[in-house]
């Protein structure tokens, strides 16, 4: 399977390594010309506002939005989840998102004291998954079509709406391939 990793900013190298370890062919997506090679896409963690700006300047924003709305399987992690969400709270004024995953996320929702932390997550199909949270968003609400695959502190941290998956944490930094494996399996089946 051919997987694209949005490579404008953030933790895209780690995503690439995980996908390659799972036997996929990876394209680093930096411009519209890279989209044709993608049967699934990963949007990494990083800084959602910076990524959005680079999506605009690279000319990638609109063609990528079209592919996503057309049903391209996507896994958004952390900032990537923010970019996929339908509603962003505490975003910059006029912060944009693709709106393909029916969740409300609050940027930097864990606040200062707990900005970054690690905890063990009970993920559906991947028990005792190492959860690495870095200035993570908090999912405050999910739409009726969204399945919650893991929670932390009563809040969803891994969600799925059909072929669109979002994690508030960083599965690519966990040293554990199971979530990527599940996503790629679902994307392949789609
Ligand atoms: N706080 C970042 C943002 O708002 C996300 C952090 C991350 O991706 N690790 O974009």
Tab-separated table of C-alpha atoms and ligand atoms in Angstrom:
chain	number	residue	atom	x	y	z
A	1	UNK	CA	0.000	0.000	0.000
A	2	UNK	CA	1.143	3.534	-0.783
A	3	UNK	CA	0.970	5.856	2.191
A	4	UNK	CA	1.564	9.591	2.155
A	5	UNK	CA	2.953	11.397	5.160
A	6	UNK	CA	2.325	15.130	5.213
A	7	UNK	CA	5.878	16.428	5.512
A	8	UNK	CA	5.562	20.204	5.804
A	9	UNK	CA	6.460	20.395	9.500
A	10	UNK	CA	6.479	18.318	12.672
A	11	UNK	CA	7.124	14.647	13.434
A	12	UNK	CA	6.876	13.289	9.896
A	13	UNK	CA	10.129	11.303	9.913
A	14	UNK	CA	8.942	9.119	12.772
A	15	UNK	CA	5.655	8.501	10.956
A	16	UNK	CA	7.572	7.519	7.873
A	17	UNK	CA	9.706	5.055	9.818
A	18	UNK	CA	6.694	3.363	11.400
A	19	UNK	CA	4.914	3.015	8.043
A	20	UNK	CA	8.033	1.608	6.408
A	21	UNK	CA	8.496	-0.839	9.277
A	22	UNK	CA	4.979	-2.055	8.459
A	23	UNK	CA	5.957	-2.673	4.843
A	24	UNK	CA	4.263	0.246	3.113
A	25	UNK	CA	5.723	2.518	0.438
A	26	UNK	CA	5.894	6.035	1.840
A	27	UNK	CA	5.709	9.338	-0.036
A	28	UNK	CA	6.540	12.524	1.825
A	29	UNK	CA	3.795	14.901	0.769
A	30	UNK	CA	5.048	18.460	0.288
A	31	UNK	CA	3.085	19.627	-2.711
A	32	UNK	CA	-0.004	18.789	-4.797
A	33	UNK	CA	2.103	16.645	-7.138
A	34	UNK	CA	2.670	14.115	-4.351
A	35	UNK	CA	-0.996	13.387	-3.711
A	36	UNK	CA	-1.576	11.023	-6.623
A	37	UNK	CA	0.739	8.474	-5.026
A	38	UNK	CA	-1.338	8.302	-1.826
A	39	UNK	CA	-3.863	5.615	-0.978
A	40	UNK	CA	-3.890	6.767	2.643
A	41	UNK	CA	-2.460	9.773	4.455
A	42	UNK	CA	-0.919	10.464	7.823
A	43	UNK	CA	-0.942	13.995	9.183
A	44	UNK	CA	1.707	14.152	11.928
A	45	UNK	CA	1.970	16.079	15.137
A	46	UNK	CA	3.670	19.434	15.148
A	47	UNK	CA	2.099	22.864	15.223
A	48	UNK	CA	-1.319	23.016	13.619
A	49	UNK	CA	-1.214	26.751	12.904
A	50	UNK	CA	2.179	26.490	11.177
A	51	UNK	CA	1.072	23.456	9.204
A	52	UNK	CA	-2.034	25.274	8.018
A	53	UNK	CA	0.046	28.217	6.863
A	54	UNK	CA	2.391	25.896	4.960
A	55	UNK	CA	-0.569	24.035	3.441
A	56	UNK	CA	-1.691	27.341	1.978
A	57	UNK	CA	1.710	28.511	0.713
A	58	UNK	CA	2.534	25.103	-0.817
A	59	UNK	CA	-0.711	25.046	-2.802
A	60	UNK	CA	-1.517	21.740	-1.141
A	61	UNK	CA	-4.496	22.869	0.914
A	62	UNK	CA	-7.314	22.727	-1.614
A	63	UNK	CA	-6.293	19.556	-3.503
A	64	UNK	CA	-5.699	17.783	-0.189
A	65	UNK	CA	-9.067	18.964	1.159
A	66	UNK	CA	-10.694	17.543	-1.975
A	67	UNK	CA	-8.994	14.144	-1.552
A	68	UNK	CA	-9.938	14.009	2.134
A	69	UNK	CA	-13.559	14.893	1.473
A	70	UNK	CA	-13.539	12.289	-1.280
A	71	UNK	CA	-12.792	9.600	1.338
A	72	UNK	CA	-8.995	9.288	1.450
A	73	UNK	CA	-8.225	7.305	4.610
A	74	UNK	CA	-6.427	9.576	7.081
A	75	UNK	CA	-4.751	9.238	10.463
A	76	UNK	CA	-4.204	12.564	12.187
A	77	UNK	CA	-2.049	12.592	15.296
A	78	UNK	CA	-2.096	15.516	17.712
A	79	UNK	CA	-1.787	18.609	15.466
A	80	UNK	CA	-2.903	16.278	12.646
A	81	UNK	CA	-6.095	15.533	14.557
A	82	UNK	CA	-6.671	19.269	15.001
A	83	UNK	CA	-6.356	19.691	11.220
A	84	UNK	CA	-8.951	16.955	10.621
A	85	UNK	CA	-11.493	18.115	13.214
A	86	UNK	CA	-14.795	19.786	12.425
A	87	UNK	CA	-14.492	22.207	15.371
A	88	UNK	CA	-11.390	23.753	17.007
A	89	UNK	CA	-11.553	25.529	20.358
A	90	UNK	CA	-8.762	27.889	21.497
A	91	UNK	CA	-7.417	28.074	17.950
A	92	UNK	CA	-5.918	31.219	16.543
A	93	UNK	CA	-8.505	33.583	15.052
A	94	UNK	CA	-9.661	32.054	11.779
A	95	UNK	CA	-7.651	28.875	12.309
A	96	UNK	CA	-8.681	26.432	9.606
A	97	UNK	CA	-9.279	22.702	9.564
A	98	UNK	CA	-10.337	20.184	6.931
A	99	UNK	CA	-13.452	19.257	8.907
A	100	UNK	CA	-13.468	15.564	7.959
A	101	UNK	CA	-13.577	14.079	11.471
A	102	UNK	CA	-16.643	14.950	13.527
A	103	UNK	CA	-14.966	15.984	16.774
A	104	UNK	CA	-14.552	19.147	18.811
A	105	UNK	CA	-10.944	19.581	19.987
A	106	UNK	CA	-9.449	22.130	22.330
A	107	UNK	CA	-5.855	23.011	21.438
A	108	UNK	CA	-3.360	22.573	24.258
A	109	UNK	CA	-6.307	21.353	26.334
A	110	UNK	CA	-4.227	19.837	29.140
A	111	UNK	CA	-2.894	23.247	30.096
A	112	UNK	CA	0.495	24.076	31.483
A	113	UNK	CA	0.844	21.773	34.464
A	114	UNK	CA	0.259	18.634	32.467
A	115	UNK	CA	1.487	19.859	29.101
A	116	UNK	CA	3.344	16.673	28.266
A	117	UNK	CA	3.068	13.274	29.900
A	118	UNK	CA	3.132	9.553	29.297
A	119	UNK	CA	0.499	7.074	30.379
A	120	UNK	CA	-0.593	3.568	29.520
A	121	UNK	CA	-3.737	3.480	27.403
A	122	UNK	CA	-6.272	0.723	27.097
A	123	UNK	CA	-6.793	0.909	23.335
A	124	UNK	CA	-9.423	-1.301	21.684
A	125	UNK	CA	-7.389	-4.053	20.003
A	126	UNK	CA	-4.129	-2.744	21.514
A	127	UNK	CA	-4.183	-3.018	25.317
A	128	UNK	CA	-1.442	-1.353	27.357
A	129	UNK	CA	-0.458	0.999	24.586
A	130	UNK	CA	2.198	3.575	25.594
A	131	UNK	CA	0.509	6.973	25.269
A	132	UNK	CA	2.899	9.878	24.642
A	133	UNK	CA	1.125	13.228	24.992
A	134	UNK	CA	2.917	16.431	23.927
A	135	UNK	CA	0.979	19.688	24.288
A	136	UNK	CA	-1.934	17.561	23.267
A	137	UNK	CA	-5.400	18.702	22.319
A	138	UNK	CA	-8.414	17.471	24.304
A	139	UNK	CA	-11.382	15.980	22.482
A	140	UNK	CA	-14.371	17.657	24.112
A	141	UNK	CA	-17.147	16.178	21.990
A	142	UNK	CA	-17.602	13.567	19.287
A	143	UNK	CA	-20.369	13.246	16.697
A	144	UNK	CA	-22.733	10.269	16.514
A	145	UNK	CA	-20.716	8.527	13.789
A	146	UNK	CA	-17.497	8.525	15.789
A	147	UNK	CA	-16.191	5.436	17.616
A	148	UNK	CA	-13.984	6.026	20.653
A	149	UNK	CA	-11.099	3.514	20.650
A	150	UNK	CA	-9.335	4.809	23.767
A	151	UNK	CA	-9.956	7.255	26.579
A	152	UNK	CA	-7.823	8.964	29.183
A	153	UNK	CA	-9.327	10.750	32.179
A	154	UNK	CA	-12.809	10.279	30.735
A	155	UNK	CA	-11.905	11.980	27.442
A	156	UNK	CA	-11.526	10.297	24.056
A	157	UNK	CA	-7.859	10.128	22.952
A	158	UNK	CA	-8.179	7.799	19.944
A	159	UNK	CA	-11.226	8.060	17.704
A	160	UNK	CA	-12.339	6.710	14.399
A	161	UNK	CA	-15.066	7.765	11.984
A	162	UNK	CA	-14.927	5.211	9.184
A	163	UNK	CA	-11.583	5.623	7.396
A	164	UNK	CA	-10.731	8.782	9.367
A	165	UNK	CA	-8.763	8.230	12.538
A	166	UNK	CA	-7.483	10.739	15.071
A	167	UNK	CA	-5.190	10.442	18.101
A	168	UNK	CA	-4.493	13.214	20.593
A	169	UNK	CA	-1.220	11.442	21.457
A	170	UNK	CA	1.767	10.258	19.394
A	171	UNK	CA	1.568	6.552	18.487
A	172	UNK	CA	4.612	7.014	16.230
A	173	UNK	CA	6.746	7.769	19.309
A	174	UNK	CA	5.512	4.780	21.312
A	175	UNK	CA	7.823	2.112	19.918
A	176	UNK	CA	4.618	0.138	19.340
A	177	UNK	CA	3.225	-0.339	15.850
A	178	UNK	CA	-0.250	-1.646	16.694
A	179	UNK	CA	-2.283	1.524	16.096
A	180	UNK	CA	-0.639	2.195	12.731
A	181	UNK	CA	-1.136	-1.459	11.882
A	182	UNK	CA	-4.859	-1.194	12.646
A	183	UNK	CA	-5.226	2.029	10.679
A	184	UNK	CA	-3.396	0.674	7.639
A	185	UNK	CA	-5.414	-2.526	7.780
A	186	UNK	CA	-8.655	-0.522	7.799
A	187	UNK	CA	-7.397	1.756	5.018
A	188	UNK	CA	-6.482	-1.237	2.875
A	189	UNK	CA	-9.899	-2.774	3.399
A	190	UNK	CA	-11.654	0.471	2.370
B	1	LIG	N1	-0.283	22.105	20.451
B	1	LIG	C1	-0.054	21.781	19.074
B	1	LIG	C2	-1.020	22.489	18.154
B	1	LIG	O1	-1.889	23.160	18.590
B	1	LIG	C3	-0.129	20.284	18.856
B	1	LIG	C4	0.998	19.590	19.573
B	1	LIG	C5	1.472	18.342	18.906
B	1	LIG	O2	1.159	18.033	17.757
B	1	LIG	N2	2.321	17.615	19.590
B	1	LIG	O3	-0.917	22.378	16.970
